[in-house]
PDB file of C-alpha atoms in Angstrom:
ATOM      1  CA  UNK A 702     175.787  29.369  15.896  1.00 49.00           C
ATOM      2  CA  UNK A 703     179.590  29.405  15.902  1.00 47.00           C
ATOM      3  CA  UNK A 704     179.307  31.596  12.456  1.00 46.00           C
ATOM      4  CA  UNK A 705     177.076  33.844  14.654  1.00 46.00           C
ATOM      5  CA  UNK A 706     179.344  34.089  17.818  1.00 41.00           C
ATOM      6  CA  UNK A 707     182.259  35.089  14.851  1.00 44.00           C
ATOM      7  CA  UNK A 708     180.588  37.649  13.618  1.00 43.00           C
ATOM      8  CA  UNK A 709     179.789  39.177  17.432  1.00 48.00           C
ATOM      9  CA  UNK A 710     183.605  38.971  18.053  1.00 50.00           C
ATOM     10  CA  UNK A 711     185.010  40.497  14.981  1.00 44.00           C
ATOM     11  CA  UNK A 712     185.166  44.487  15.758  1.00 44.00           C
ATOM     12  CA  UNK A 713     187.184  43.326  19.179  1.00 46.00           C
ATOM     13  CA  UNK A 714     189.097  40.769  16.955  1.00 47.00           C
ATOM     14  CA  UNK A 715     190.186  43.505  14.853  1.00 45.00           C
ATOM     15  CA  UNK A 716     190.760  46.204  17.414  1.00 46.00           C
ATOM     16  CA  UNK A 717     193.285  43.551  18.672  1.00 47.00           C
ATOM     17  CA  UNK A 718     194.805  42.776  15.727  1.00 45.00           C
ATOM     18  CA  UNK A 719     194.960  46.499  15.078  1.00 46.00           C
ATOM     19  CA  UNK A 720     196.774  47.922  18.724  1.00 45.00           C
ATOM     20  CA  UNK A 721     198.765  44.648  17.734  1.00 46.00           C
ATOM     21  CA  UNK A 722     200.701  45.907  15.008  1.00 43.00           C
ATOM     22  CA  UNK A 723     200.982  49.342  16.102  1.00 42.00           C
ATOM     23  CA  UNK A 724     202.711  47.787  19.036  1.00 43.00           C
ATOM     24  CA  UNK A 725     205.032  45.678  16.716  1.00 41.00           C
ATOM     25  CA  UNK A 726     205.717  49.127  14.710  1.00 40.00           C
ATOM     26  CA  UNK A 727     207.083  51.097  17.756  1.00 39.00           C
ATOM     27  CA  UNK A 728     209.928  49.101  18.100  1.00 38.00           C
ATOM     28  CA  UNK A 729     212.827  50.342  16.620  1.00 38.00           C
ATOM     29  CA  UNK A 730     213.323  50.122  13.004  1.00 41.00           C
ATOM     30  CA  UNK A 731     216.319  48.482  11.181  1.00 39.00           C
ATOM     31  CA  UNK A 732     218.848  50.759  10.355  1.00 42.00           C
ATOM     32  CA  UNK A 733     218.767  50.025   6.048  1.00 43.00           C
ATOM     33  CA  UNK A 734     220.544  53.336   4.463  1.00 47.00           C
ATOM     34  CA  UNK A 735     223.166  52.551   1.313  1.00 51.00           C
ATOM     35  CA  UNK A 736     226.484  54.453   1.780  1.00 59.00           C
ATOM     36  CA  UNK A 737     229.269  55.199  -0.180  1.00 62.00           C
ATOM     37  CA  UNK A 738     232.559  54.084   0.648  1.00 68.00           C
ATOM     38  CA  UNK A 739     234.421  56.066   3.892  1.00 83.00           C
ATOM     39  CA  UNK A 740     230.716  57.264   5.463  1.00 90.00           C
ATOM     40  CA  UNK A 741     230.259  56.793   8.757  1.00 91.00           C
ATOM     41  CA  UNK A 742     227.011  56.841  10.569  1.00 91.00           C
ATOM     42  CA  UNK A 743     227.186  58.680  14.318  1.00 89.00           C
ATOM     43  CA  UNK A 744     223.709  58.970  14.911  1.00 88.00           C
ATOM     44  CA  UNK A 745     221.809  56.252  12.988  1.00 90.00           C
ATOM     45  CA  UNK A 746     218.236  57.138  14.094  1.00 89.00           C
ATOM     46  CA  UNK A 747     216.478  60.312  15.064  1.00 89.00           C
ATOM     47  CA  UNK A 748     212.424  60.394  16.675  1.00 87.00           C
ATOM     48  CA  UNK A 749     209.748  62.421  17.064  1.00 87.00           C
ATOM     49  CA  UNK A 750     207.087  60.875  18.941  1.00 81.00           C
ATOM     50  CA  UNK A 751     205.373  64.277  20.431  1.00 78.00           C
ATOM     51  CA  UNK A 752     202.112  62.967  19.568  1.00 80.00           C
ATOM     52  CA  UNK A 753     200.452  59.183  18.743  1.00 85.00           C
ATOM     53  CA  UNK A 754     202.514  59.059  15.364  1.00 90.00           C
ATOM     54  CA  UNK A 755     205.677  58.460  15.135  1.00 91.00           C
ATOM     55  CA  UNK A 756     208.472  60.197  12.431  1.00 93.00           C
ATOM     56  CA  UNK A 757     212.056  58.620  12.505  1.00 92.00           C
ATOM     57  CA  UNK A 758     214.962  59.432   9.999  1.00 94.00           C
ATOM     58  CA  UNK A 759     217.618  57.256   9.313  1.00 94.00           C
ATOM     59  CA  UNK A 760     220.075  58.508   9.446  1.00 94.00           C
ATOM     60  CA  UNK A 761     220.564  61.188  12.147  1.00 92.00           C
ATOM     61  CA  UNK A 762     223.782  62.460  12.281  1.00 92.00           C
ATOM     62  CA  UNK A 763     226.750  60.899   9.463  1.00 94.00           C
ATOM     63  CA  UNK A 764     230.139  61.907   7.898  1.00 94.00           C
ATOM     64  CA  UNK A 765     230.046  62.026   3.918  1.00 95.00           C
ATOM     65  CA  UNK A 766     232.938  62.400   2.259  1.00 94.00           C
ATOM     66  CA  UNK A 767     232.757  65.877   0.246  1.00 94.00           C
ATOM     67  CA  UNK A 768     231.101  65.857  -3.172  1.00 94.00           C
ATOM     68  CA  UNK A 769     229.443  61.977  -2.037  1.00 95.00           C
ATOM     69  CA  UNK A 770     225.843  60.990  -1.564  1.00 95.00           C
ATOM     70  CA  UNK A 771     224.008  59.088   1.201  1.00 96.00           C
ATOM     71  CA  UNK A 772     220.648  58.075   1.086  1.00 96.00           C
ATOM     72  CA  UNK A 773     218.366  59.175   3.850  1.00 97.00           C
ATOM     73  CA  UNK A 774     215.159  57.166   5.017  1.00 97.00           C
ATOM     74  CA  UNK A 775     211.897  58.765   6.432  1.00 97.00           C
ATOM     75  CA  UNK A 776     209.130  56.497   7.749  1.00 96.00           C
ATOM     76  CA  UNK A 777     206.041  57.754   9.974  1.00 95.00           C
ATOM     77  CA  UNK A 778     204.088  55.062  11.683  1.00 94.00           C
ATOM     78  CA  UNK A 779     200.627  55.598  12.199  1.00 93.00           C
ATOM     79  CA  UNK A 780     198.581  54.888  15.061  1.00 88.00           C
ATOM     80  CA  UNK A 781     195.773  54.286  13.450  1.00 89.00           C
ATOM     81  CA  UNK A 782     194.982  53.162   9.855  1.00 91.00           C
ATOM     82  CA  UNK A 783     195.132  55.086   6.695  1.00 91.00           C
ATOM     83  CA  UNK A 784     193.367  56.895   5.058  1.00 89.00           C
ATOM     84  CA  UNK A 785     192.027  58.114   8.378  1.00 86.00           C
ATOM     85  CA  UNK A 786     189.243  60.740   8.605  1.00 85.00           C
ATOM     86  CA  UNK A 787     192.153  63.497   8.827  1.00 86.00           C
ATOM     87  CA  UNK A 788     193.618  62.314   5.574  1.00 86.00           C
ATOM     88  CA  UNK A 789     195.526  65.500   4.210  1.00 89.00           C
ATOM     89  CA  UNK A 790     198.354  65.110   6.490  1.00 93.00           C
ATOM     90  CA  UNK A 791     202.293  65.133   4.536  1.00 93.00           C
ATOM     91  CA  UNK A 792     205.513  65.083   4.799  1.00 94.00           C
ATOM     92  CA  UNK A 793     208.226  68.069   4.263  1.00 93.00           C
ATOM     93  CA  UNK A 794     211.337  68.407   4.217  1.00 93.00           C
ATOM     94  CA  UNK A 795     214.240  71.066   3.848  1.00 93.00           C
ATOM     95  CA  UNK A 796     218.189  71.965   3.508  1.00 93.00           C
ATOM     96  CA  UNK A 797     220.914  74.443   4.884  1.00 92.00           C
ATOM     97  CA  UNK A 798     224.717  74.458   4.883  1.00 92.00           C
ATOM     98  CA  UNK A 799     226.097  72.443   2.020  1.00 93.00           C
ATOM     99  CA  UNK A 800     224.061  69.311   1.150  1.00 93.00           C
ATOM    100  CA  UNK A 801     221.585  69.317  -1.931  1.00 94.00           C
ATOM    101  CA  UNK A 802     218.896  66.591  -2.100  1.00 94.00           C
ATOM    102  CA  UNK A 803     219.673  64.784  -5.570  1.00 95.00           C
ATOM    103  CA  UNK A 804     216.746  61.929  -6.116  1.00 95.00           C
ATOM    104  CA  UNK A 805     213.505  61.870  -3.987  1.00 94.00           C
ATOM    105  CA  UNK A 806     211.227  58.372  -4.709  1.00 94.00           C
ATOM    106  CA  UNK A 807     208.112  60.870  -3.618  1.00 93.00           C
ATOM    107  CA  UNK A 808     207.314  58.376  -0.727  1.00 95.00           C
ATOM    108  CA  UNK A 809     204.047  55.902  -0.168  1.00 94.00           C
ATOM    109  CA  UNK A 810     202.411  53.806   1.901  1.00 95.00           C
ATOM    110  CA  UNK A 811     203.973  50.432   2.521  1.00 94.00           C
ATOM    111  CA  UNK A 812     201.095  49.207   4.540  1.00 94.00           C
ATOM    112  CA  UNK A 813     198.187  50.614   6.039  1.00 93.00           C
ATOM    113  CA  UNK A 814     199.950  52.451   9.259  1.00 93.00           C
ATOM    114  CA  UNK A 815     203.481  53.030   7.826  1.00 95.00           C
ATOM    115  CA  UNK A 816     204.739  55.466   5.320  1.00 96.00           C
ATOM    116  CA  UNK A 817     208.431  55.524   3.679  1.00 96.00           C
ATOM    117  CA  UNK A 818     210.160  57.825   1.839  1.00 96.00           C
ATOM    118  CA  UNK A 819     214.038  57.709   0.612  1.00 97.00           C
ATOM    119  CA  UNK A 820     216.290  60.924  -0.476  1.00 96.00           C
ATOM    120  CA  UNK A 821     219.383  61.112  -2.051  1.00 96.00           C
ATOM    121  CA  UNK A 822     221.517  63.578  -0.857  1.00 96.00           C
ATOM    122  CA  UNK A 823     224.878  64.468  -1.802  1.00 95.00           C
ATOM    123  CA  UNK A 824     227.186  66.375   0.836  1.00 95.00           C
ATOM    124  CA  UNK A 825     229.852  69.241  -0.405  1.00 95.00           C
ATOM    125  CA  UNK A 826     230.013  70.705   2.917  1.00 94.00           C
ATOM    126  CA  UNK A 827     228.564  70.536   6.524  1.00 94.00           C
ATOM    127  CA  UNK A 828     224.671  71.294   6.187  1.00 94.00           C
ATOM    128  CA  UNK A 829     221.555  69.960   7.692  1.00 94.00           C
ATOM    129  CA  UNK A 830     218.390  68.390   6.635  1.00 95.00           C
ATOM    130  CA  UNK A 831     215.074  69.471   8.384  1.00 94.00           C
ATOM    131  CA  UNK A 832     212.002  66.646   8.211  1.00 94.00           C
ATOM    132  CA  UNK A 833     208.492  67.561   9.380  1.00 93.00           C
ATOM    133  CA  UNK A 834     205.448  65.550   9.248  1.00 93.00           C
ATOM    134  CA  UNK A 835     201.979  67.876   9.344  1.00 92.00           C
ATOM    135  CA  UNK A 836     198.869  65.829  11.308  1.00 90.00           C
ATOM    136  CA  UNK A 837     196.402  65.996   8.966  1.00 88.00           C
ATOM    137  CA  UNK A 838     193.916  69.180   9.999  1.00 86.00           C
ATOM    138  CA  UNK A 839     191.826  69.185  12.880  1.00 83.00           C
ATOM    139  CA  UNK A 840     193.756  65.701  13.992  1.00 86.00           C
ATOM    140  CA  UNK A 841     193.399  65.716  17.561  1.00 83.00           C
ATOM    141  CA  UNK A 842     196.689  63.344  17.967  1.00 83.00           C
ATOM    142  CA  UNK A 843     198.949  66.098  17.471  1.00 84.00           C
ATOM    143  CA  UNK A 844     200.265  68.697  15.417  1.00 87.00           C
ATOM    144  CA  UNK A 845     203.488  68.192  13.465  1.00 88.00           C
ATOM    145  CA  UNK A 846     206.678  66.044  14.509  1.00 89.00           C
ATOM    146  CA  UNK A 847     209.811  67.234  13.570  1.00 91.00           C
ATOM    147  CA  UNK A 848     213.774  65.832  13.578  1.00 90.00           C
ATOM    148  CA  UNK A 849     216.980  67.878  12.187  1.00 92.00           C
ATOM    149  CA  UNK A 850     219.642  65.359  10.589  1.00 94.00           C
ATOM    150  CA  UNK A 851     223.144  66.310  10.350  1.00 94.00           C
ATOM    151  CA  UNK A 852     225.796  65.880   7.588  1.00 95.00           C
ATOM    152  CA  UNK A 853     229.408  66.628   8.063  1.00 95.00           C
ATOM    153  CA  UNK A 854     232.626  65.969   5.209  1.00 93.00           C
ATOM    154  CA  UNK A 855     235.256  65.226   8.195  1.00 90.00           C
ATOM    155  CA  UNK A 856     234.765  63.641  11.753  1.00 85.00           C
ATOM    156  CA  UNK A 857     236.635  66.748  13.497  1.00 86.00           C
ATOM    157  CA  UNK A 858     233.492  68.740  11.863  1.00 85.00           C
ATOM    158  CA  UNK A 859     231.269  66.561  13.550  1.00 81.00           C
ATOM    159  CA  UNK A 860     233.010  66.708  16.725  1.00 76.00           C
ATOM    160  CA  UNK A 861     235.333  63.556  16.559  1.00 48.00           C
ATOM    161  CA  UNK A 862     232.265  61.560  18.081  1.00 42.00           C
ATOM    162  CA  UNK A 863     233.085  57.870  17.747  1.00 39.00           C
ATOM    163  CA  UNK A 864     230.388  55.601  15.086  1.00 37.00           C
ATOM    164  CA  UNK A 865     228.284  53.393  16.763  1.00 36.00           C
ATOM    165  CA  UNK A 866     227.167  50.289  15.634  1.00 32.00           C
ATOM    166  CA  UNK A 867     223.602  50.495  17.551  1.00 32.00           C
ATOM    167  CA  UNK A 868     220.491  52.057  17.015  1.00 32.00           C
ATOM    168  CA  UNK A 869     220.237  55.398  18.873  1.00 32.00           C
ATOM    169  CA  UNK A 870     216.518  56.948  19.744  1.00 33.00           C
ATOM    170  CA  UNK A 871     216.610  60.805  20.304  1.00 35.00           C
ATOM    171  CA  UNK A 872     212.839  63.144  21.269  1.00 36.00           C
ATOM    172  CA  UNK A 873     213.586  66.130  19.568  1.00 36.00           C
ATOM    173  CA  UNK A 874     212.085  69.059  21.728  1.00 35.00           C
ATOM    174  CA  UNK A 875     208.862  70.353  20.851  1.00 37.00           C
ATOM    175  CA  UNK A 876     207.747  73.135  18.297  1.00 43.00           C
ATOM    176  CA  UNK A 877     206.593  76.384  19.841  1.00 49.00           C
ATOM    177  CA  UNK A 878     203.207  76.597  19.226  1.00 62.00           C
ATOM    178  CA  UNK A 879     201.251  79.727  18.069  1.00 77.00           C
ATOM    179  CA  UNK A 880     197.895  80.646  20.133  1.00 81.00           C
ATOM    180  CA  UNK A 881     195.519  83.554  19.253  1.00 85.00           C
ATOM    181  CA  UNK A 882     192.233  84.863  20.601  1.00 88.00           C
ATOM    182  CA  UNK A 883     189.556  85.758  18.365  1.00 88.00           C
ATOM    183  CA  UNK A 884     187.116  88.143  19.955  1.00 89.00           C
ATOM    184  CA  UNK A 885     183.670  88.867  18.515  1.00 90.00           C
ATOM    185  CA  UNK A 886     179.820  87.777  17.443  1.00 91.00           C
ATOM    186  CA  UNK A 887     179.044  83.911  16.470  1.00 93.00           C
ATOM    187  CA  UNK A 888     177.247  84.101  13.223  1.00 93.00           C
ATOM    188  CA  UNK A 889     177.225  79.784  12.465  1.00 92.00           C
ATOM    189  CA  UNK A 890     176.979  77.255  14.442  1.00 92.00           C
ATOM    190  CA  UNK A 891     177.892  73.735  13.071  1.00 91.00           C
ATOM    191  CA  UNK A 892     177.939  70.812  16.179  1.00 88.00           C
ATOM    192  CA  UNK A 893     178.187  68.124  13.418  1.00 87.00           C
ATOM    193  CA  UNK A 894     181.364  69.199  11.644  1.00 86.00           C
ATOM    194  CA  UNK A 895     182.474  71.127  15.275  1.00 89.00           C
ATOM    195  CA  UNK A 896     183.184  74.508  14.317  1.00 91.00           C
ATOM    196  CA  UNK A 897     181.967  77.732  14.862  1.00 93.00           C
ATOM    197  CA  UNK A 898     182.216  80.700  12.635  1.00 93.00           C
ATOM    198  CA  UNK A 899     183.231  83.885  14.674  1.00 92.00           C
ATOM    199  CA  UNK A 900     183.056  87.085  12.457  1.00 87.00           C
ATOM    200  CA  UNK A 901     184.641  85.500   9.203  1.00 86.00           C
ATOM    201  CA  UNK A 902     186.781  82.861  11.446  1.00 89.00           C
ATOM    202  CA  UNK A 903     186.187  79.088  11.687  1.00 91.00           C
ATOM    203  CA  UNK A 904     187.015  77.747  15.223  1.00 92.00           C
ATOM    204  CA  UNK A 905     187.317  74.321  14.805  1.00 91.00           C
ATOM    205  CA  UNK A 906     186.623  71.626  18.131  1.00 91.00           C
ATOM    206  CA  UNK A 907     188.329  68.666  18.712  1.00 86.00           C
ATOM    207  CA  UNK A 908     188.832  66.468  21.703  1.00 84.00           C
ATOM    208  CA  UNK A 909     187.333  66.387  24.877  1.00 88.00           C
ATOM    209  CA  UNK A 910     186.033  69.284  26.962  1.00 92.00           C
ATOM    210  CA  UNK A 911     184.882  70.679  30.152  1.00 91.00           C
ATOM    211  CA  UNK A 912     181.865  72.716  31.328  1.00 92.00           C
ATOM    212  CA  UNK A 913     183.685  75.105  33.625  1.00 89.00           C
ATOM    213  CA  UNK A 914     180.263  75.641  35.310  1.00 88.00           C
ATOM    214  CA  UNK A 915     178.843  72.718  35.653  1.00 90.00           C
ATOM    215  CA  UNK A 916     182.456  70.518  35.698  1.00 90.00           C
ATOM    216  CA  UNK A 917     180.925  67.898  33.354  1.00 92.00           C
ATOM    217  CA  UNK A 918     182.788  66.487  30.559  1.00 92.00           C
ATOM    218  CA  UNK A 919     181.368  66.807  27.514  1.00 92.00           C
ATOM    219  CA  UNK A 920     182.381  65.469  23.612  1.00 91.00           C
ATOM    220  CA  UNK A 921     183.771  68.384  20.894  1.00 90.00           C
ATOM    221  CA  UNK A 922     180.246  68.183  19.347  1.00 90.00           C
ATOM    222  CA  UNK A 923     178.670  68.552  22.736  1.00 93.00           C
ATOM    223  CA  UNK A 924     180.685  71.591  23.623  1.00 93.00           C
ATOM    224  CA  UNK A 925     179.978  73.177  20.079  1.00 94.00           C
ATOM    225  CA  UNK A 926     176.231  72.835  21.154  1.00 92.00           C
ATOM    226  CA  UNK A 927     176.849  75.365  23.813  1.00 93.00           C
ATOM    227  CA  UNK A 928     177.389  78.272  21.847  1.00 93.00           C
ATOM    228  CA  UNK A 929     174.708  80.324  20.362  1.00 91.00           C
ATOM    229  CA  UNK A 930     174.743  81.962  17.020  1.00 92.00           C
ATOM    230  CA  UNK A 931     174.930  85.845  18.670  1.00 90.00           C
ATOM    231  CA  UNK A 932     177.034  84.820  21.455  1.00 90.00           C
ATOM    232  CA  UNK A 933     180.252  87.732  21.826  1.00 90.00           C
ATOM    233  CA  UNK A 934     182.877  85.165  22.705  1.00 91.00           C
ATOM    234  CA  UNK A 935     186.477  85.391  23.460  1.00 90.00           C
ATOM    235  CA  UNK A 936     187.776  81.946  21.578  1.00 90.00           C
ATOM    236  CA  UNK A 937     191.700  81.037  22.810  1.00 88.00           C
ATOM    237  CA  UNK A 938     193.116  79.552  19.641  1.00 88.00           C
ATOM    238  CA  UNK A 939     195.765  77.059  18.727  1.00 84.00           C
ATOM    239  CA  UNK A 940     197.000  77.685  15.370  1.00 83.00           C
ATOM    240  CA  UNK A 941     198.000  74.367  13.522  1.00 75.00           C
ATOM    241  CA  UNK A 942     201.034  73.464  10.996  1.00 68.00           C
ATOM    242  CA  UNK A 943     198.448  74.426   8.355  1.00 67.00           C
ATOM    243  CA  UNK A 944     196.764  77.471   9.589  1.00 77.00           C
ATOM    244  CA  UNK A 945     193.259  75.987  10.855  1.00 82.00           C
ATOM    245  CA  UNK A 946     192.176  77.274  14.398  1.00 87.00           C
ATOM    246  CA  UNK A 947     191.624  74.703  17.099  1.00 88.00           C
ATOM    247  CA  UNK A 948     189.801  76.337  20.022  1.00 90.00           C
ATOM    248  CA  UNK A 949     191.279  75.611  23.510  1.00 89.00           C
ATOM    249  CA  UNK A 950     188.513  77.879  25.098  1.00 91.00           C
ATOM    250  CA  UNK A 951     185.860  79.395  25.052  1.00 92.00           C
ATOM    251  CA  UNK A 952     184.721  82.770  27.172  1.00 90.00           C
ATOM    252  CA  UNK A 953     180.930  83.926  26.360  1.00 85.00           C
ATOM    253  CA  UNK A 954     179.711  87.290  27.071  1.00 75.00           C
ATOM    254  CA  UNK A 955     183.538  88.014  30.018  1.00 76.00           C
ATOM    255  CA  UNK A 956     182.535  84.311  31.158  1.00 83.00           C
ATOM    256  CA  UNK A 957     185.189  81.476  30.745  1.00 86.00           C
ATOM    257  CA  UNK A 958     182.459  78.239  30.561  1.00 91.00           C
ATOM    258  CA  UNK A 959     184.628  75.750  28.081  1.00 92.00           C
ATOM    259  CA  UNK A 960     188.086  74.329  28.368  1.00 90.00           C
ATOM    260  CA  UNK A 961     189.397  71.745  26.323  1.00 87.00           C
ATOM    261  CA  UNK A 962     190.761  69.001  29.103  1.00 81.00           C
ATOM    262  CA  UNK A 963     192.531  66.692  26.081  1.00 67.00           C
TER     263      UNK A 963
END
């Protein structure tokens, strides 16, 4: 009986255990970057959190003496689990100005909803360092987070700000994103893997929806259902970090009838 009423609990047992540690994981991280002698750290933490993951860098803004290297740390935490069923998300990064990334471990995951990575960089002159993590495709979480650390040789570079000692928490603003419309004939329809083809397009559902005419809310796979192979449609696109199109709505035959609510 008892082993019984176990096994009845255990998906609400985990769910717990899961929203659990993502809690734990959104407080702030430990500042843990090696320096070399005379750095000072201004900024010791930048975040993205436009979406359910999070991206942090550590650190955000520092002073490096010329011709020295610091080591930067990039962690994402996950809301949910990896791998998750949009598993081909990753992690870029890039430079300007005068710094030159000299050793990059290639990152991993330290535990099921947090990756790490660590650069090297070495500093000659001021310069920047751009991070993005990419949702995987067709993640309905979000799209990409993104942070821009700073690197200076002097503090009058950086703007004589004084070094904190405390862990600082900055939203960096969001990406512009890039919508389309694709206008023409549905030739597939696919309500299991939500997408339709349009011409030689795939439109790609995700989220919840609404039936403009009736007002009902429907599931991605329900709205999908909708649309008839023939249909002349007028899809509004959002175009992700990697290219996909993620419909927003739908017009059939001059008709608006779907509109993605979330």
């Amino acid at each position: 009986m008892i082993i019984a009423v176990i096994v009845a609990l255990f998906p609400i047992i985990m769910g717990a255990i899961d929203n659990a540690l993502y809690g734990a994981e959104s407080r702030t991280s430990t500042v843990t970057v090696s320096q070399s002698p005379g750095v000072q750290i201004l900024v010791p933490q930048l975040v993205s959190q436009q979406g359910a993951d999070r991206l942090v860098v550590e650190p955000g803004k520092a002073v490096v003496p010329a011709g020295e290297t610091i080591d930067v740390k990039i962690y994402v935490y996950f809301k949910h689990s990896q791998p998750c069923p949009y598993s081909d998300w990753h992690v870029e990064y890039s430079v300007s100005g005068g710094i030159e990334v000299v050793s990059d471990d290639g990152g991993k995951l330290v535990d099921p909803k947090t990756y790490e990575r660590t650069l090297t960089i070495k500093v000659v002159s001021p310069g920047t360092l751009t991070v993005t993590y990419y949702y995987g495709t067709g993640c309905p979480e979000g799209t990409m987070e993104r942070v821009v650390a700073e690197f200076y040789t002097s503090a009058e570079q950086a703007g004589n700000v004084s070094t904190t000692t405390t862990t600082s928490t900055t939203q960096t603003s969001s990406v512009e994103e890039t919508y389309v419309n694709i206008t023409g004939r549905v030739v597939a329809v696919n309500a299991e893997a939500r997408y339709i083809v349009v011409d030689n397009k795939t439109i790609y559902f995700r989220g919840t929806w609404l039936d403009v005419h009736t007002n009902k809310t429907l599931t991605d796979a329900e709205a999908v259902g909708l649309i008839r192979p023939g249909d002349t449609i007028i899809a509004v696109c959002k175009v992700t970090g990697s290219g996909r199109l993620m419909a927003e709505k739908i017009i059939v035959n001059g008709t608006l009838v779907l509109e993605r609510s979330e």
